[in-house]
Coordinates of N, CA and C in Angstrom, one line a residue:
M1 N 43.7 153.5 72.0 CA 44.4 152.5 71.5 C 43.9 150.8 72.5
G2 N 43.2 151.4 73.2 CA 43.3 150.7 73.9 C 44.6 150.1 75.4
L3 N 45.1 151.1 75.5 CA 45.9 151.7 76.8 C 44.7 152.2 78.2
E4 N 45.0 151.7 78.3 CA 44.8 152.6 80.4 C 45.7 153.0 81.1
K5 N 44.8 154.2 81.9 CA 46.0 155.1 82.8 C 45.7 154.5 83.6
D6 N 46.8 154.3 84.6 CA 47.1 154.1 86.0 C 47.2 154.6 86.5
G7 N 45.6 154.8 88.0 CA 45.4 155.8 88.9 C 45.5 156.8 88.5
D8 N 45.8 158.3 88.6 CA 45.8 160.2 88.5 C 47.8 160.1 88.1
N9 N 48.2 159.4 88.0 CA 49.1 160.0 87.2 C 49.1 159.9 85.8
N10 N 50.5 160.0 85.2 CA 50.7 160.7 83.8 C 50.8 159.0 83.1
T11 N 51.2 158.2 83.9 CA 51.8 157.1 83.5 C 50.8 155.9 82.7
F12 N 50.9 154.7 82.0 CA 50.0 154.1 81.4 C 50.5 152.8 82.4
A13 N 49.3 151.6 82.4 CA 49.7 150.7 82.5 C 49.8 149.3 82.0
Q14 N 51.3 149.0 82.2 CA 51.2 147.9 81.2 C 50.7 146.2 81.5
P15 N 50.7 146.0 80.8 CA 50.4 144.1 80.8 C 51.0 143.5 82.0
P16 N 50.6 142.7 82.4 CA 51.9 141.4 82.9 C 52.9 141.3 81.5
P17 N 54.3 140.9 82.7 CA 55.2 140.1 81.6 C 54.7 139.6 80.4
E18 N 54.0 138.0 80.8 CA 53.7 136.3 80.1 C 52.9 137.6 78.9
E19 N 52.7 138.7 79.0 CA 51.3 138.7 78.1 C 52.8 139.9 77.4
R20 N 53.4 140.3 77.7 CA 54.4 141.6 77.0 C 55.0 141.5 76.1
F21 N 56.1 139.9 76.4 CA 56.8 138.9 76.0 C 56.3 137.8 76.0
R22 N 54.5 137.6 75.3 CA 54.2 136.4 75.1 C 55.3 135.8 73.9
N23 N 55.5 136.4 73.3 CA 56.3 135.7 71.4 C 57.8 135.0 71.1
Q24 N 58.4 136.3 73.2 CA 59.7 135.7 73.0 C 59.7 134.7 74.0
L25 N 59.0 134.4 74.9 CA 58.6 133.0 75.8 C 58.0 132.4 74.8
E26 N 57.1 132.0 73.9 CA 56.6 131.0 72.8 C 57.9 130.3 72.4
Q27 N 59.2 131.5 72.2 CA 60.8 131.2 70.8 C 61.4 130.5 72.6
L28 N 61.7 130.1 73.6 CA 62.1 129.9 74.2 C 61.4 128.6 74.9
T29 N 60.3 128.4 74.5 CA 59.5 127.3 75.1 C 59.8 126.7 74.0
S30 N 60.3 127.2 72.8 CA 60.2 126.0 71.3 C 62.2 125.6 71.4
M31 N 62.9 126.4 72.1 CA 63.9 126.2 72.1 C 64.2 125.0 73.6
G32 N 63.3 124.8 74.3 CA 63.9 123.4 74.8 C 64.1 124.5 76.2
F33 N 63.7 125.5 76.1 CA 63.9 126.6 77.4 C 62.3 126.3 78.5
T34 N 61.6 125.3 79.1 CA 60.4 125.2 79.4 C 59.5 125.7 81.0
N35 N 60.5 126.5 81.1 CA 60.8 126.8 83.1 C 60.0 127.9 82.7
R36 N 58.7 128.6 82.5 CA 58.4 129.9 82.2 C 58.7 130.6 83.3
E37 N 58.7 130.1 84.6 CA 59.5 131.6 85.2 C 60.2 131.8 85.4
A38 N 61.4 130.8 85.4 CA 62.6 131.7 85.5 C 62.5 132.1 83.8
N39 N 62.1 132.1 82.8 CA 61.8 132.6 81.4 C 61.7 133.9 81.6
I40 N 60.4 134.3 82.3 CA 59.7 135.5 83.1 C 61.1 136.5 83.8
E41 N 61.9 135.1 84.1 CA 62.7 136.3 85.3 C 64.0 136.7 84.4
G42 N 63.9 136.1 83.4 CA 65.5 136.0 83.1 C 66.7 135.6 83.3
K43 N 66.2 134.5 84.2 CA 67.0 133.7 85.1 C 68.0 132.0 83.9

């Protein structure tokens, strides 16, 4: 299902936060929180 293994261990590589939390970041932007870096960091 498009999942890629991370090296030889059994963990899967996760996409960057910008992709994983795209919907939440769009919601924050629509509410006026336009500092994308701060939104990603949770500040």
